[in-house]
PDB file of C-alpha atoms in Angstrom:
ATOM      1  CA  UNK C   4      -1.804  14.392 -30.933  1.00 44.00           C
ATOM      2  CA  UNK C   5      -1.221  11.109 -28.876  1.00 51.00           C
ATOM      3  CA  UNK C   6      -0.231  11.573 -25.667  1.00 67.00           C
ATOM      4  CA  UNK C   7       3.718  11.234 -24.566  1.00 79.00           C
ATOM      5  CA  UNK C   8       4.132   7.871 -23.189  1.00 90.00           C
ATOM      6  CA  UNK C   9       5.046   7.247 -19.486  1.00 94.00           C
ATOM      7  CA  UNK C  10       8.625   6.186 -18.657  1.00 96.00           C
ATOM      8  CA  UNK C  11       8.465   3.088 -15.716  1.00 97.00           C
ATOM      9  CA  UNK C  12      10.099   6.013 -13.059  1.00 97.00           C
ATOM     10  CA  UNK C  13       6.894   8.095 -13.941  1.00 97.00           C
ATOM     11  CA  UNK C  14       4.534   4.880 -13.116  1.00 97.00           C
ATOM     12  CA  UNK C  15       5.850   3.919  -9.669  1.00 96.00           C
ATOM     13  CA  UNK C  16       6.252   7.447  -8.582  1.00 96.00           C
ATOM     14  CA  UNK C  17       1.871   7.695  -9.267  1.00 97.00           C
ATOM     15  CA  UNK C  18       1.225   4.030  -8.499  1.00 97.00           C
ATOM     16  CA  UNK C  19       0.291   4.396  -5.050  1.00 96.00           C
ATOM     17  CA  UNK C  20      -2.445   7.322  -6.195  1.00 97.00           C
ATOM     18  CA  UNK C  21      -3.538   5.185  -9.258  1.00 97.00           C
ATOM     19  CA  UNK C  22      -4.180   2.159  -6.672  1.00 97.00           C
ATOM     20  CA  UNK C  23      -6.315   4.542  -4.638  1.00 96.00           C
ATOM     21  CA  UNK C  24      -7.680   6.373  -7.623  1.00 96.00           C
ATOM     22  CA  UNK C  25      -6.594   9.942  -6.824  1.00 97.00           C
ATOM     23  CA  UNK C  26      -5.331  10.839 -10.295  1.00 97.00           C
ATOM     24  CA  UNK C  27      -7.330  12.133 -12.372  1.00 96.00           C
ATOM     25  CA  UNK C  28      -8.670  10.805 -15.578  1.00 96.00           C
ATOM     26  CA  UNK C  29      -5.904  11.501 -17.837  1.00 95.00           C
ATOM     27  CA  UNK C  30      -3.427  10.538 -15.720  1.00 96.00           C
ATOM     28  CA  UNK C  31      -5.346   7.338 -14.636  1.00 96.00           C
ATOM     29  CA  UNK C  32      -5.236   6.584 -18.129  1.00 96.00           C
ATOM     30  CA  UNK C  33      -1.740   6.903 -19.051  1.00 96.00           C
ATOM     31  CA  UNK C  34      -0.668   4.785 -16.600  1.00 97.00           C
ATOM     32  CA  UNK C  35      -2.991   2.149 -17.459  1.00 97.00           C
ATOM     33  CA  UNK C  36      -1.617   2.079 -21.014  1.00 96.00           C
ATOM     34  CA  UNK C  37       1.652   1.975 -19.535  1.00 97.00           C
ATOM     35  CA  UNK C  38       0.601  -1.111 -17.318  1.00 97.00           C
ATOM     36  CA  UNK C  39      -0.979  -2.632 -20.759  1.00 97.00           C
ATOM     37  CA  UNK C  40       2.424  -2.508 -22.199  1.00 97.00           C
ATOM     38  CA  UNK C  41       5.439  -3.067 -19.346  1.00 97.00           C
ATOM     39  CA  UNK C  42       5.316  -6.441 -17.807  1.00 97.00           C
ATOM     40  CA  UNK C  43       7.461  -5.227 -15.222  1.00 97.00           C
ATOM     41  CA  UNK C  44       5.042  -2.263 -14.208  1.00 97.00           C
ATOM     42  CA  UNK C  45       2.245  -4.087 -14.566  1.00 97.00           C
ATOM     43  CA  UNK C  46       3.541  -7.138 -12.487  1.00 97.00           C
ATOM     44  CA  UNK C  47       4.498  -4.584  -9.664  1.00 97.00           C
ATOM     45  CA  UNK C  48       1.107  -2.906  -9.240  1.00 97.00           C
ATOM     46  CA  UNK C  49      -0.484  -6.410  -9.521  1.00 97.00           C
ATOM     47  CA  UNK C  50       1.538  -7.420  -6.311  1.00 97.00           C
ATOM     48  CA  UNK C  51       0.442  -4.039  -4.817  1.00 97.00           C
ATOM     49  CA  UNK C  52      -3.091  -4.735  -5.146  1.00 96.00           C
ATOM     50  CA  UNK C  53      -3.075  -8.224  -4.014  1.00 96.00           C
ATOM     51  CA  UNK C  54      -1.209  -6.976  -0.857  1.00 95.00           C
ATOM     52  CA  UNK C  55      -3.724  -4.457  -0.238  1.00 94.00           C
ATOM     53  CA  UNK C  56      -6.364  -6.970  -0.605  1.00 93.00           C
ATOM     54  CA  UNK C  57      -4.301  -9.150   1.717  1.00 90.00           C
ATOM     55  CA  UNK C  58      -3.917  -6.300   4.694  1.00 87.00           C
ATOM     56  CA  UNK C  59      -7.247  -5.412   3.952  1.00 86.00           C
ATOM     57  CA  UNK C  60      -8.511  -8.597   4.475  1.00 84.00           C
ATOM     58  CA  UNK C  61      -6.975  -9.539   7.681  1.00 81.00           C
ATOM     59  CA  UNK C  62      -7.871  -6.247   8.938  1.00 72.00           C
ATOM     60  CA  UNK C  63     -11.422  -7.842   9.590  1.00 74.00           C
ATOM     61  CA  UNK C  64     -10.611 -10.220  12.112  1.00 73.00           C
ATOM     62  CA  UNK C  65     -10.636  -9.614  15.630  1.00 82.00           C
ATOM     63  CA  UNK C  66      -7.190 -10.119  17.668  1.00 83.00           C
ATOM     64  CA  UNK C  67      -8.404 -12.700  20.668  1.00 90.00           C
ATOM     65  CA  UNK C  68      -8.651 -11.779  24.265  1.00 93.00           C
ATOM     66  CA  UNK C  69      -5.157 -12.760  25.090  1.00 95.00           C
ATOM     67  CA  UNK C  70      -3.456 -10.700  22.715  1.00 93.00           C
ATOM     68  CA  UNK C  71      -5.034  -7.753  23.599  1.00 91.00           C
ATOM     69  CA  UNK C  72      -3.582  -8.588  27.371  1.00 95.00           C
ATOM     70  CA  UNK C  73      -0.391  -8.886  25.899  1.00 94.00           C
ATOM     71  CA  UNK C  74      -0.350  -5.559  23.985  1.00 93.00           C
ATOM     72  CA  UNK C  75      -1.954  -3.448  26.820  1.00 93.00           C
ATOM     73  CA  UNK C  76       0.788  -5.406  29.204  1.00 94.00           C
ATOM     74  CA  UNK C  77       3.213  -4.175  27.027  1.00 93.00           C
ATOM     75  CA  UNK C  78       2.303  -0.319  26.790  1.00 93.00           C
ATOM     76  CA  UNK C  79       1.815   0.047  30.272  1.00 91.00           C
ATOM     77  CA  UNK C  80       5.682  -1.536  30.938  1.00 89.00           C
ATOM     78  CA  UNK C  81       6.397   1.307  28.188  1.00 84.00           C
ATOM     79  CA  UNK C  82       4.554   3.646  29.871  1.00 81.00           C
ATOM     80  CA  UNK C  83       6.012   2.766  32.982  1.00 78.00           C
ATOM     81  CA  UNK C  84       9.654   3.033  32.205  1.00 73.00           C
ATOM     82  CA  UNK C  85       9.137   6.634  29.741  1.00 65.00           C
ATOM     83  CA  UNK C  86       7.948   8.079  33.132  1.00 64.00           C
ATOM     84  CA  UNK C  87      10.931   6.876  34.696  1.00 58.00           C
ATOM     85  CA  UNK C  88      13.241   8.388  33.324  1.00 55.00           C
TER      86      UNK C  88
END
């Protein structure tokens, strides 16, 4: 028995747990034919993972001096006007 092919609705509702392989096997693989198959799909998780590897990848640099001043200037005028009130 083959299994029942995925509809597109099916693959973006898992393609956030395919990306960060939380489905199991089956289900891993059942999208992945699906992605084989639908341009569409398959175009859509490839601009997922290339964001992800974009995000991920400016997660490694450090913010300078000067923005981190700015940010914790920021808060405390936050901070400042929440106890305000």
């Amino acid at each position: 028995m083959s299994p029942k092919a995925m509809s597109c609705e099916e693959v973006i509702e898992r393609l956030f747990d395919y990306l960060d392989r939380e489905l199991d096997p089956q289900e891993a693989a059942d999208v992945e034919r699906h992605l084989h198959r639908c341009r569409d799909c398959f175009t859509r998780a490839e601009f997922e993972r290339r964001l992800r590897a974009r995000v991920a990848a400016t997660g490694t640099a450090k913010a300078p001096p000067r923005l981190h001043q700015r940010i914790r200037t920021l808060l405390d005028r936050f901070d400042e006007s929440d106890t305000t009130r």
